[in-house]
Short mmCIF file of C-alpha atoms in Angstrom, two decimals:
data_model
loop_
_atom_site.label_atom_id
_atom_site.label_comp_id
_atom_site.label_asym_id
_atom_site.label_seq_id
_atom_site.Cartn_x
_atom_site.Cartn_y
_atom_site.Cartn_z
CA UNK A 194 -94.82 -57.26 -34.09
CA UNK A 195 -92.95 -54.15 -32.84
CA UNK A 196 -96.22 -52.23 -32.72
CA UNK A 197 -97.89 -54.98 -30.72
CA UNK A 198 -94.96 -55.06 -28.28
CA UNK A 199 -95.15 -51.26 -27.90
CA UNK A 200 -98.90 -51.54 -27.28
CA UNK A 201 -98.35 -54.12 -24.53
CA UNK A 202 -95.73 -51.89 -22.89
CA UNK A 203 -98.09 -48.89 -23.00
CA UNK A 204 -100.84 -50.94 -21.38
CA UNK A 205 -98.47 -52.05 -18.62
CA UNK A 206 -97.56 -48.38 -18.05
CA UNK A 207 -101.25 -47.50 -17.84
CA UNK A 208 -101.58 -45.57 -21.07
CA UNK A 209 -104.89 -46.02 -22.85
CA UNK A 210 -105.37 -46.07 -26.58
CA UNK A 211 -107.15 -42.71 -26.35
CA UNK A 212 -104.22 -41.10 -24.50
CA UNK A 213 -101.83 -42.54 -27.05
CA UNK A 214 -103.87 -41.16 -29.94
CA UNK A 215 -104.16 -37.78 -28.22
CA UNK A 216 -100.39 -37.62 -27.68
CA UNK A 217 -99.70 -38.53 -31.32
CA UNK A 218 -102.10 -35.88 -32.59
CA UNK A 219 -100.56 -33.22 -30.33
CA UNK A 220 -97.05 -34.17 -31.45
CA UNK A 221 -98.16 -33.99 -35.08
CA UNK A 222 -99.68 -30.54 -34.59
CA UNK A 223 -96.52 -29.32 -32.86
CA UNK A 224 -94.40 -30.58 -35.76
CA UNK A 225 -96.66 -28.82 -38.25
CA UNK A 226 -96.62 -25.54 -36.29
CA UNK A 227 -92.83 -25.64 -36.07
CA UNK A 228 -92.38 -26.31 -39.79
CA UNK A 229 -91.00 -23.58 -42.04
CA UNK A 230 -93.98 -23.89 -44.39
CA UNK A 231 -96.46 -23.24 -41.56
CA UNK A 232 -94.47 -20.27 -40.25
CA UNK A 233 -94.22 -18.72 -43.72
CA UNK A 234 -97.94 -19.27 -44.38
CA UNK A 235 -98.83 -17.71 -41.02
CA UNK A 236 -96.68 -14.68 -41.79
CA UNK A 237 -98.32 -14.31 -45.21
CA UNK A 238 -101.82 -14.51 -43.70
CA UNK A 239 -100.89 -11.84 -41.16
CA UNK A 240 -99.66 -9.56 -43.96
CA UNK A 241 -102.79 -10.19 -46.04
CA UNK A 242 -104.94 -9.42 -42.97
CA UNK A 243 -103.15 -6.11 -42.39
CA UNK A 244 -103.54 -5.12 -46.05
CA UNK A 245 -107.25 -6.02 -46.04
CA UNK A 246 -107.80 -3.99 -42.87
CA UNK A 247 -106.05 -0.96 -44.36
CA UNK A 248 -108.09 -1.21 -47.58
CA UNK A 249 -111.37 -1.66 -45.70
CA UNK A 250 -110.61 1.27 -43.39
CA UNK A 251 -109.77 3.44 -46.40
CA UNK A 252 -112.98 2.53 -48.21
CA UNK A 253 -115.09 3.06 -45.09
CA UNK A 254 -113.47 6.45 -44.42
CA UNK A 255 -114.19 7.53 -48.01
CA UNK A 256 -117.84 6.46 -47.70
CA UNK A 257 -118.18 8.14 -44.30
CA UNK A 258 -116.77 11.37 -45.76
CA UNK A 259 -119.39 11.59 -48.51
CA UNK A 260 -122.22 14.10 -48.16
CA UNK A 261 -124.85 11.43 -48.83
CA UNK A 262 -123.63 9.26 -45.94
CA UNK A 263 -123.37 12.21 -43.57
CA UNK A 264 -126.87 13.30 -44.53
CA UNK A 265 -128.31 9.81 -44.01
CA UNK A 266 -126.54 9.22 -40.71
CA UNK A 267 -127.35 12.74 -39.51
CA UNK A 268 -131.05 12.25 -40.24
CA UNK A 269 -131.04 8.85 -38.58
CA UNK A 270 -129.44 10.07 -35.38
CA UNK A 271 -131.49 13.25 -35.32
CA UNK A 272 -134.74 11.30 -35.76
CA UNK A 273 -133.67 8.73 -33.17
CA UNK A 274 -132.66 11.47 -30.75
CA UNK A 275 -136.00 13.29 -31.17
CA UNK A 276 -137.98 10.09 -30.60
CA UNK A 277 -135.91 9.23 -27.56
CA UNK A 278 -136.29 12.70 -26.04
CA UNK A 279 -140.08 12.57 -26.50
CA UNK A 280 -140.30 9.13 -24.98
CA UNK A 281 -138.38 10.10 -21.85
CA UNK A 282 -139.32 13.75 -21.38
CA UNK A 283 -140.70 14.66 -17.94
CA UNK A 284 -144.40 15.61 -17.74
CA UNK A 285 -145.29 19.29 -18.01
CA UNK A 286 -147.50 20.52 -15.15
CA UNK A 287 -150.36 22.94 -15.56
CA UNK A 288 -150.10 25.17 -12.49
CA UNK A 289 -153.85 25.97 -12.28
CA UNK A 290 -155.28 22.45 -12.40
CA UNK A 291 -152.31 20.77 -10.72
CA UNK A 292 -152.49 18.08 -13.39
CA UNK A 293 -150.12 17.32 -16.18
CA UNK A 294 -150.93 18.20 -19.75
CA UNK A 295 -150.22 14.57 -20.55
CA UNK A 296 -153.04 13.59 -18.13
CA UNK A 297 -155.43 15.88 -20.03
CA UNK A 298 -154.41 14.27 -23.29
CA UNK A 299 -154.95 10.81 -21.84
CA UNK A 300 -158.40 11.75 -20.50
CA UNK A 301 -159.46 12.87 -23.95
CA UNK A 302 -158.25 9.61 -25.48
CA UNK A 303 -160.08 7.32 -23.05
#
């Protein structure tokens, strides 16, 4: 009976059921976020996140410092760099024929 009366008053004030539900959910979330349990859990997750980051950074730094990793990454970047420089190198001109050496190579391939 009290709930029905409150519903009628809300309708007279222009509040819809959806707005009412939305307000109740928001109030519930605010109460949860302000609770001591939520605050303590949030603090614990922040601490765990910091510890995990430190551990991961330490492991990654140890891997990056190994000779095998440096050799692999060095070869990768060196190979990539060589391929890139060949792909974008300017054409070399042959002064006598006024053609590029690349043109000669293309003519032979056609």
